Amino acid sequence: MRLGAVLGALRPALPLLLGLSLGCSLSLLRASWSHGAAEERCLAPGRPAPPARGAPPEAAEGGPGPGHEDFRPRIVPYYRDPNKPYKKVLRTRYIQTELGFHERLFVAVLTSKATMNTLAVAVNKTVAHHFPRLLYFTGLRSAKVPHGMVLVAHGDERPIWLMYETMNYIHQHFGSDYDWFYIMQDDTYAQAEQVKALVTHLSINQDVYLGRAEEFIGGDEQARYCHGGFGYLLSRSLLLKLHPHLDSCRNEILSVRPDEWLGRCIIDFLGITCVSQLQGQHYHTYELAKNTEPEKEEEEEFQAALAVHPVSDMTLMYRLHKQFSRIQLDRAYREIQDLQMQIRNLTALTPAGEAGVTWPVGINAPFLPKSRFEVINWDYFTEQHLFSCPDGSPKCELSGASKADVGEIIESALEQLNRRYQPLLRFSKRQLLNGYRRFDPTRGMEYTLDLLLEAVTQKGHSHVLAKRVSLVRPLSKVEIIPMPYVTEATRVQLVLPLTVQDLDYVANFLDMFAMNTLDTHDNALLTLLFVYHPYDAQRVGQVDVFAGVKAMVGELEKRYAEVKIPWISVKTEVPSQVKLMDIVSKKHPVDTLFFLASVWTEINMEFLNRCRMNTISNWQVFFPVHFQEFNPALVYRGEQTASSSTDFLRDGHFDRHSFAEACFYNSDYMTARTKLAADILDRDEVLESMEVFDVFLHYSGLHLFRAVEPGLVQKYTLRSCNPRLSEELYHRCVLSNLEGLASRSHLAMALFEQEQANST
């Protein structure tokens, strides 16, 4: 009985026990087999013995030997022969050159005398800006180039010669820079985005000759050439192989059409024929009939075409561009709707459920602030006024881009409402009651509108109602703006204006300049500008107020024999920044890079390099916002100053009211100054109310780059504001002094301690 009870209790666990026993037995048996195989390995006659334990993997059987490639990474130690002289390694200008990267697509457009000012201009206005690089080739001599086009003239209008010279030019100037070369005529309309998408799906390791394949007249049925009217694509590898044979093709192949000549050359010397399909990609084309109406073309072949030919006039080119742009826009909207539907379906399966769907679908959710300091403010506006103005005023007129933005948003809101409620209701705007907008860096510009609308039913009944709508203008695709190349080797010419009030700070400036530039042999020079008051200028023979500064300069020149620090003396009652720069500009070459400094500035190499990199001749000027330290008497109140970087950032602020520091090229200043002189004529008193920043802002088309500069630090000082300056400049000077005293918390603590002291 007891045995039966025990077996009955263990019966549910019997499968588990049997499984464990069987698993342990098989494991022990497998281990014995493996050990026996390792010890009793048999060797074939003539084969080497196996390596001992711990031998490197290369010595093991089947390891890589001669003729085998080892894919394991190896560390190659650096070794330099001490007997050979050291040679400095020259780095390439761009990192993509050093890594062997190429640009994606180069486009060549063949034009002629009859079509250069018509069809070629139409191509330039429709699709040229969509391609990364596009050049026009013609056989004319000394051809007048239309505005905005880059033209290469070969000087021979024969079609075959033009094709020969064009292929030579492309190989010589762009053969090593691009992966793909697209050749088209100016009577061809090409969908730029489709062509760019095509080359991204093709392998660059193959010899590609892709286009609309046509048969040679009376030639081999298997051989094809690419029709030049519909454009064709050549790979870089094919161009490199073809170039040595171009001269032979020119002398041996006779043809009337340049596309047939090129196709015959590729077939005869490379054995490659034109194809319309490659690697799963199709080169779709469409041949236009006479009197074609692009707006009425609804064929699938037309909508899928990469190239359309022939285009007879400019108007037809523009109509084609409009129609294909509409097709691409409709296709993009359909793709967006499909993606939004997929996002809704997938979001329903997530833990958040349908509540996790953001509005609009597919756009990032609004930014959630973690504290009150991160809250993004809304700007209030009406159809006439904006109540958050750039200059700080409470109300300003809505104009320019802001007015166009508001008008477009209201029209878009009405369009969306009518699309949703038609045909039951039709809305028309009566008035914008309230408007709010803010820029959310995570998603774009957000709008909230309170609209007074008139709703009309199908029976003609109307009713006035107020409705609130929300809209988002999302951030579009981020683009990298091409910038001209600059280096850190440019010489910087520092210009330091000095007045009598600045004498106490000159010594510290010169010490910092000597330590951070002269001792480090930085490529920087200094010019001093002594601004004499008329009374001091009359007494300069008896008492020179700048004699001490001149003595300091003499000591620096003795200490650094190769350094010369020139100075310029100016007599004026109002030290206008523009007038002073006029004097300095005339004494330096046009390619000089100026850094207009102030006496409180602490010069360092880090900032000078940023000055060089952020200032681009004929492109951009740099106005840094320096870091101004607070008044130590209010911040520390007798305590020791902080030394850590975090405390350092709390001990001051970036002075946005100061425009005293600037980096710009002399040529850019002279150009802007010439336009200013033509505007003000002989009214020199206007210059007293202007700074260099105003000259570049109003009289140059350059980019004005103004950014905070943590490497440009100024000690606290109470600056004297000249009352003879303009009201705006004097007001900015006063605000700079007031905001530079201390932060709100420091001022509040100082007031609290003062009240505590008065109460006791």
mmCIF file with all atom_site columns, C-alpha atoms in Angstrom, residues 228-365:
data_model
loop_
_atom_site.group_PDB
_atom_site.id
_atom_site.type_symbol
_atom_site.label_atom_id
_atom_site.label_alt_id
_atom_site.label_comp_id
_atom_site.label_asym_id
_atom_site.label_entity_id
_atom_site.label_seq_id
_atom_site.pdbx_PDB_ins_code
_atom_site.Cartn_x
_atom_site.Cartn_y
_atom_site.Cartn_z
_atom_site.occupancy
_atom_site.B_iso_or_equiv
_atom_site.pdbx_formal_charge
_atom_site.auth_seq_id
_atom_site.auth_comp_id
_atom_site.auth_asym_id
_atom_site.auth_atom_id
_atom_site.pdbx_PDB_model_num
ATOM 1   C CA . GLY A 1 228 ? 20.620 61.547 -77.461 1.00 0.00 ? 228 GLY A CA 1
ATOM 2   C CA . GLY A 1 229 ? 17.239 63.263 -77.485 1.00 0.00 ? 229 GLY A CA 1
ATOM 3   C CA . PHE A 1 230 ? 16.109 61.296 -74.436 1.00 0.00 ? 230 PHE A CA 1
ATOM 4   C CA . GLY A 1 231 ? 19.405 61.603 -72.565 1.00 0.00 ? 231 GLY A CA 1
ATOM 5   C CA . TYR A 1 232 ? 21.676 58.785 -71.444 1.00 0.00 ? 232 TYR A CA 1
ATOM 6   C CA . LEU A 1 233 ? 23.672 57.814 -68.386 1.00 0.00 ? 233 LEU A CA 1
ATOM 7   C CA . LEU A 1 234 ? 27.354 56.858 -68.305 1.00 0.00 ? 234 LEU A CA 1
ATOM 8   C CA . SER A 1 235 ? 29.199 55.422 -65.333 1.00 0.00 ? 235 SER A CA 1
ATOM 9   C CA . ARG A 1 236 ? 32.583 56.695 -64.219 1.00 0.00 ? 236 ARG A CA 1
ATOM 10  C CA . SER A 1 237 ? 34.278 53.373 -64.970 1.00 0.00 ? 237 SER A CA 1
ATOM 11  C CA . LEU A 1 238 ? 32.976 53.425 -68.552 1.00 0.00 ? 238 LEU A CA 1
ATOM 12  C CA . LEU A 1 239 ? 34.153 57.001 -69.057 1.00 0.00 ? 239 LEU A CA 1
ATOM 13  C CA . LEU A 1 240 ? 37.657 56.147 -67.828 1.00 0.00 ? 240 LEU A CA 1
ATOM 14  C CA . LYS A 1 241 ? 37.871 53.160 -70.205 1.00 0.00 ? 241 LYS A CA 1
ATOM 15  C CA . LEU A 1 242 ? 36.451 55.139 -73.129 1.00 0.00 ? 242 LEU A CA 1
ATOM 16  C CA . HIS A 1 243 ? 38.743 58.158 -72.921 1.00 0.00 ? 243 HIS A CA 1
ATOM 17  C CA . PRO A 1 244 ? 41.888 56.530 -74.439 1.00 0.00 ? 244 PRO A CA 1
ATOM 18  C CA . HIS A 1 245 ? 39.862 55.553 -77.536 1.00 0.00 ? 245 HIS A CA 1
ATOM 19  C CA . LEU A 1 246 ? 38.179 58.911 -78.254 1.00 0.00 ? 246 LEU A CA 1
ATOM 20  C CA . ASP A 1 247 ? 40.879 60.021 -80.695 1.00 0.00 ? 247 ASP A CA 1
ATOM 21  C CA . SER A 1 248 ? 40.628 56.762 -82.610 1.00 0.00 ? 248 SER A CA 1
ATOM 22  C CA . CYS A 1 249 ? 36.841 57.068 -82.736 1.00 0.00 ? 249 CYS A CA 1
ATOM 23  C CA . ARG A 1 250 ? 37.089 60.592 -84.087 1.00 0.00 ? 250 ARG A CA 1
ATOM 24  C CA . ASN A 1 251 ? 39.379 59.475 -86.913 1.00 0.00 ? 251 ASN A CA 1
ATOM 25  C CA . GLU A 1 252 ? 37.835 56.106 -87.786 1.00 0.00 ? 252 GLU A CA 1
ATOM 26  C CA . ILE A 1 253 ? 34.072 56.352 -87.184 1.00 0.00 ? 253 ILE A CA 1
ATOM 27  C CA . LEU A 1 254 ? 31.923 58.306 -89.626 1.00 0.00 ? 254 LEU A CA 1
ATOM 28  C CA . SER A 1 255 ? 28.454 59.350 -88.543 1.00 0.00 ? 255 SER A CA 1
ATOM 29  C CA . VAL A 1 256 ? 26.060 62.260 -88.891 1.00 0.00 ? 256 VAL A CA 1
ATOM 30  C CA . ARG A 1 257 ? 24.462 62.000 -85.453 1.00 0.00 ? 257 ARG A CA 1
ATOM 31  C CA . PRO A 1 258 ? 26.656 62.513 -82.371 1.00 0.00 ? 258 PRO A CA 1
ATOM 32  C CA . ASP A 1 259 ? 24.708 59.971 -80.300 1.00 0.00 ? 259 ASP A CA 1
ATOM 33  C CA . GLU A 1 260 ? 25.226 57.291 -82.967 1.00 0.00 ? 260 GLU A CA 1
ATOM 34  C CA . TRP A 1 261 ? 28.920 58.178 -83.136 1.00 0.00 ? 261 TRP A CA 1
ATOM 35  C CA . LEU A 1 262 ? 29.328 57.830 -79.376 1.00 0.00 ? 262 LEU A CA 1
ATOM 36  C CA . GLY A 1 263 ? 27.341 54.589 -79.316 1.00 0.00 ? 263 GLY A CA 1
ATOM 37  C CA . ARG A 1 264 ? 29.445 53.091 -82.123 1.00 0.00 ? 264 ARG A CA 1
ATOM 38  C CA . CYS A 1 265 ? 32.636 54.156 -80.305 1.00 0.00 ? 265 CYS A CA 1
ATOM 39  C CA . ILE A 1 266 ? 31.539 52.429 -77.076 1.00 0.00 ? 266 ILE A CA 1
ATOM 40  C CA . ILE A 1 267 ? 30.493 49.267 -78.905 1.00 0.00 ? 267 ILE A CA 1
ATOM 41  C CA . ASP A 1 268 ? 33.593 48.969 -81.109 1.00 0.00 ? 268 ASP A CA 1
ATOM 42  C CA . PHE A 1 269 ? 36.221 49.588 -78.431 1.00 0.00 ? 269 PHE A CA 1
ATOM 43  C CA . LEU A 1 270 ? 34.503 48.461 -75.212 1.00 0.00 ? 270 LEU A CA 1
ATOM 44  C CA . GLY A 1 271 ? 31.947 45.971 -76.475 1.00 0.00 ? 271 GLY A CA 1
ATOM 45  C CA . ILE A 1 272 ? 29.161 47.571 -74.418 1.00 0.00 ? 272 ILE A CA 1
ATOM 46  C CA . THR A 1 273 ? 25.750 48.238 -75.951 1.00 0.00 ? 273 THR A CA 1
ATOM 47  C CA . CYS A 1 274 ? 23.042 50.609 -74.771 1.00 0.00 ? 274 CYS A CA 1
ATOM 48  C CA . VAL A 1 275 ? 20.365 49.143 -72.500 1.00 0.00 ? 275 VAL A CA 1
ATOM 49  C CA . SER A 1 276 ? 17.050 50.536 -71.272 1.00 0.00 ? 276 SER A CA 1
ATOM 50  C CA . GLN A 1 277 ? 16.912 48.308 -68.200 1.00 0.00 ? 277 GLN A CA 1
ATOM 51  C CA . LEU A 1 278 ? 19.683 47.494 -65.741 1.00 0.00 ? 278 LEU A CA 1
ATOM 52  C CA . GLN A 1 279 ? 19.820 46.011 -62.249 1.00 0.00 ? 279 GLN A CA 1
ATOM 53  C CA . GLY A 1 280 ? 16.031 46.078 -62.027 1.00 0.00 ? 280 GLY A CA 1
ATOM 54  C CA . GLN A 1 281 ? 15.836 49.785 -62.930 1.00 0.00 ? 281 GLN A CA 1
ATOM 55  C CA . HIS A 1 282 ? 14.029 50.992 -66.049 1.00 0.00 ? 282 HIS A CA 1
ATOM 56  C CA . TYR A 1 283 ? 14.865 54.091 -68.053 1.00 0.00 ? 283 TYR A CA 1
ATOM 57  C CA . HIS A 1 284 ? 11.364 55.242 -69.026 1.00 0.00 ? 284 HIS A CA 1
ATOM 58  C CA . THR A 1 285 ? 10.989 57.792 -71.829 1.00 0.00 ? 285 THR A CA 1
ATOM 59  C CA . TYR A 1 286 ? 8.120  59.452 -73.657 1.00 0.00 ? 286 TYR A CA 1
ATOM 60  C CA . GLU A 1 287 ? 8.102  60.843 -77.161 1.00 0.00 ? 287 GLU A CA 1
ATOM 61  C CA . LEU A 1 288 ? 5.962  63.946 -77.565 1.00 0.00 ? 288 LEU A CA 1
ATOM 62  C CA . ALA A 1 289 ? 3.706  64.249 -80.586 1.00 0.00 ? 289 ALA A CA 1
ATOM 63  C CA . LYS A 1 290 ? 3.024  67.534 -82.325 1.00 0.00 ? 290 LYS A CA 1
ATOM 64  C CA . ASN A 1 291 ? 0.532  69.899 -80.659 1.00 0.00 ? 291 ASN A CA 1
ATOM 65  C CA . THR A 1 292 ? 0.641  67.865 -77.463 1.00 0.00 ? 292 THR A CA 1
ATOM 66  C CA . GLU A 1 293 ? -1.226 69.219 -74.426 1.00 0.00 ? 293 GLU A CA 1
ATOM 67  C CA . PRO A 1 294 ? 0.828  68.179 -71.348 1.00 0.00 ? 294 PRO A CA 1
ATOM 68  C CA . GLU A 1 295 ? -2.054 68.983 -69.019 1.00 0.00 ? 295 GLU A CA 1
ATOM 69  C CA . LYS A 1 296 ? -4.237 66.374 -70.757 1.00 0.00 ? 296 LYS A CA 1
ATOM 70  C CA . GLU A 1 297 ? -1.640 63.594 -70.811 1.00 0.00 ? 297 GLU A CA 1
ATOM 71  C CA . GLU A 1 298 ? -2.846 60.913 -68.403 1.00 0.00 ? 298 GLU A CA 1
ATOM 72  C CA . GLU A 1 299 ? -1.047 57.886 -69.806 1.00 0.00 ? 299 GLU A CA 1
ATOM 73  C CA . GLU A 1 300 ? 0.976  55.855 -67.344 1.00 0.00 ? 300 GLU A CA 1
ATOM 74  C CA . GLU A 1 301 ? 3.914  55.935 -69.764 1.00 0.00 ? 301 GLU A CA 1
ATOM 75  C CA . PHE A 1 302 ? 3.935  59.731 -69.647 1.00 0.00 ? 302 PHE A CA 1
ATOM 76  C CA . GLN A 1 303 ? 3.731  59.939 -65.850 1.00 0.00 ? 303 GLN A CA 1
ATOM 77  C CA . ALA A 1 304 ? 6.548  57.416 -65.376 1.00 0.00 ? 304 ALA A CA 1
ATOM 78  C CA . ALA A 1 305 ? 8.885  59.035 -67.929 1.00 0.00 ? 305 ALA A CA 1
ATOM 79  C CA . LEU A 1 306 ? 12.347 60.171 -66.826 1.00 0.00 ? 306 LEU A CA 1
ATOM 80  C CA . ALA A 1 307 ? 12.898 62.098 -70.063 1.00 0.00 ? 307 ALA A CA 1
ATOM 81  C CA . VAL A 1 308 ? 10.522 63.655 -72.601 1.00 0.00 ? 308 VAL A CA 1
ATOM 82  C CA . HIS A 1 309 ? 11.516 64.569 -76.164 1.00 0.00 ? 309 HIS A CA 1
ATOM 83  C CA . PRO A 1 310 ? 11.245 66.593 -78.371 1.00 0.00 ? 310 PRO A CA 1
ATOM 84  C CA . VAL A 1 311 ? 10.429 69.909 -76.677 1.00 0.00 ? 311 VAL A CA 1
ATOM 85  C CA . SER A 1 312 ? 9.874  72.476 -79.386 1.00 0.00 ? 312 SER A CA 1
ATOM 86  C CA . ASP A 1 313 ? 9.753  75.776 -77.462 1.00 0.00 ? 313 ASP A CA 1
ATOM 87  C CA . MET A 1 314 ? 10.197 77.394 -74.053 1.00 0.00 ? 314 MET A CA 1
ATOM 88  C CA . THR A 1 315 ? 6.479  77.519 -73.277 1.00 0.00 ? 315 THR A CA 1
ATOM 89  C CA . LEU A 1 316 ? 6.137  73.780 -73.756 1.00 0.00 ? 316 LEU A CA 1
ATOM 90  C CA . MET A 1 317 ? 9.141  73.236 -71.452 1.00 0.00 ? 317 MET A CA 1
ATOM 91  C CA . TYR A 1 318 ? 7.492  75.281 -68.695 1.00 0.00 ? 318 TYR A CA 1
ATOM 92  C CA . ARG A 1 319 ? 4.157  73.496 -69.177 1.00 0.00 ? 319 ARG A CA 1
ATOM 93  C CA . LEU A 1 320 ? 5.877  70.122 -68.922 1.00 0.00 ? 320 LEU A CA 1
ATOM 94  C CA . HIS A 1 321 ? 7.651  71.191 -65.752 1.00 0.00 ? 321 HIS A CA 1
ATOM 95  C CA . LYS A 1 322 ? 4.361  72.355 -64.234 1.00 0.00 ? 322 LYS A CA 1
ATOM 96  C CA . GLN A 1 323 ? 2.592  69.119 -65.132 1.00 0.00 ? 323 GLN A CA 1
ATOM 97  C CA . PHE A 1 324 ? 5.352  66.853 -63.819 1.00 0.00 ? 324 PHE A CA 1
ATOM 98  C CA . SER A 1 325 ? 5.611  68.940 -60.643 1.00 0.00 ? 325 SER A CA 1
ATOM 99  C CA . ARG A 1 326 ? 1.872  68.423 -60.117 1.00 0.00 ? 326 ARG A CA 1
ATOM 100 C CA . ILE A 1 327 ? 2.278  64.673 -60.704 1.00 0.00 ? 327 ILE A CA 1
ATOM 101 C CA . GLN A 1 328 ? 5.137  64.463 -58.195 1.00 0.00 ? 328 GLN A CA 1
ATOM 102 C CA . LEU A 1 329 ? 3.174  66.513 -55.666 1.00 0.00 ? 329 LEU A CA 1
ATOM 103 C CA . ASP A 1 330 ? 0.108  64.270 -55.976 1.00 0.00 ? 330 ASP A CA 1
ATOM 104 C CA . ARG A 1 331 ? 2.321  61.199 -55.662 1.00 0.00 ? 331 ARG A CA 1
ATOM 105 C CA . ALA A 1 332 ? 3.942  62.671 -52.530 1.00 0.00 ? 332 ALA A CA 1
ATOM 106 C CA . TYR A 1 333 ? 0.533  63.389 -50.971 1.00 0.00 ? 333 TYR A CA 1
ATOM 107 C CA . ARG A 1 334 ? -0.614 59.823 -51.673 1.00 0.00 ? 334 ARG A CA 1
ATOM 108 C CA . GLU A 1 335 ? 2.535  58.441 -50.086 1.00 0.00 ? 335 GLU A CA 1
ATOM 109 C CA . ILE A 1 336 ? 1.983  60.649 -47.039 1.00 0.00 ? 336 ILE A CA 1
ATOM 110 C CA . GLN A 1 337 ? -1.586 59.391 -46.676 1.00 0.00 ? 337 GLN A CA 1
ATOM 111 C CA . ASP A 1 338 ? -0.442 55.786 -46.966 1.00 0.00 ? 338 ASP A CA 1
ATOM 112 C CA . LEU A 1 339 ? 2.265  56.316 -44.361 1.00 0.00 ? 339 LEU A CA 1
ATOM 113 C CA . GLN A 1 340 ? -0.192 58.012 -42.017 1.00 0.00 ? 340 GLN A CA 1
ATOM 114 C CA . MET A 1 341 ? -2.591 55.090 -42.348 1.00 0.00 ? 341 MET A CA 1
ATOM 115 C CA . GLN A 1 342 ? 0.223  52.635 -41.582 1.00 0.00 ? 342 GLN A CA 1
ATOM 116 C CA . ILE A 1 343 ? 1.256  54.705 -38.549 1.00 0.00 ? 343 ILE A CA 1
ATOM 117 C CA . ARG A 1 344 ? -2.335 54.651 -37.222 1.00 0.00 ? 344 ARG A CA 1
ATOM 118 C CA . ASN A 1 345 ? -2.592 50.902 -37.688 1.00 0.00 ? 345 ASN A CA 1
ATOM 119 C CA . LEU A 1 346 ? 0.744  50.197 -36.016 1.00 0.00 ? 346 LEU A CA 1
ATOM 120 C CA . THR A 1 347 ? 0.191  52.655 -33.159 1.00 0.00 ? 347 THR A CA 1
ATOM 121 C CA . ALA A 1 348 ? -2.979 50.822 -32.181 1.00 0.00 ? 348 ALA A CA 1
ATOM 122 C CA . LEU A 1 349 ? -0.809 47.775 -31.416 1.00 0.00 ? 349 LEU A CA 1
ATOM 123 C CA . THR A 1 350 ? 1.590  49.659 -29.127 1.00 0.00 ? 350 THR A CA 1
ATOM 124 C CA . PRO A 1 351 ? 1.144  49.869 -25.325 1.00 0.00 ? 351 PRO A CA 1
ATOM 125 C CA . ALA A 1 352 ? -0.073 53.476 -25.619 1.00 0.00 ? 352 ALA A CA 1
ATOM 126 C CA . GLY A 1 353 ? -2.781 52.441 -28.085 1.00 0.00 ? 353 GLY A CA 1
ATOM 127 C CA . GLU A 1 354 ? -4.589 54.984 -30.202 1.00 0.00 ? 354 GLU A CA 1
ATOM 128 C CA . ALA A 1 355 ? -3.785 57.650 -27.613 1.00 0.00 ? 355 ALA A CA 1
ATOM 129 C CA . GLY A 1 356 ? -0.167 57.475 -28.773 1.00 0.00 ? 356 GLY A CA 1
ATOM 130 C CA . VAL A 1 357 ? -0.995 58.891 -32.214 1.00 0.00 ? 357 VAL A CA 1
ATOM 131 C CA . THR A 1 358 ? 0.357  62.421 -32.499 1.00 0.00 ? 358 THR A CA 1
ATOM 132 C CA . TRP A 1 359 ? -1.241 65.215 -34.509 1.00 0.00 ? 359 TRP A CA 1
ATOM 133 C CA . PRO A 1 360 ? -0.524 65.637 -37.361 1.00 0.00 ? 360 PRO A CA 1
ATOM 134 C CA . VAL A 1 361 ? 0.132  61.938 -37.895 1.00 0.00 ? 361 VAL A CA 1
ATOM 135 C CA . GLY A 1 362 ? 3.802  61.332 -38.662 1.00 0.00 ? 362 GLY A CA 1
ATOM 136 C CA . ILE A 1 363 ? 5.005  64.641 -37.196 1.00 0.00 ? 363 ILE A CA 1
ATOM 137 C CA . ASN A 1 364 ? 6.904  64.757 -33.920 1.00 0.00 ? 364 ASN A CA 1
ATOM 138 C CA . ALA A 1 365 ? 4.888  65.435 -30.798 1.00 0.00 ? 365 ALA A CA 1
#
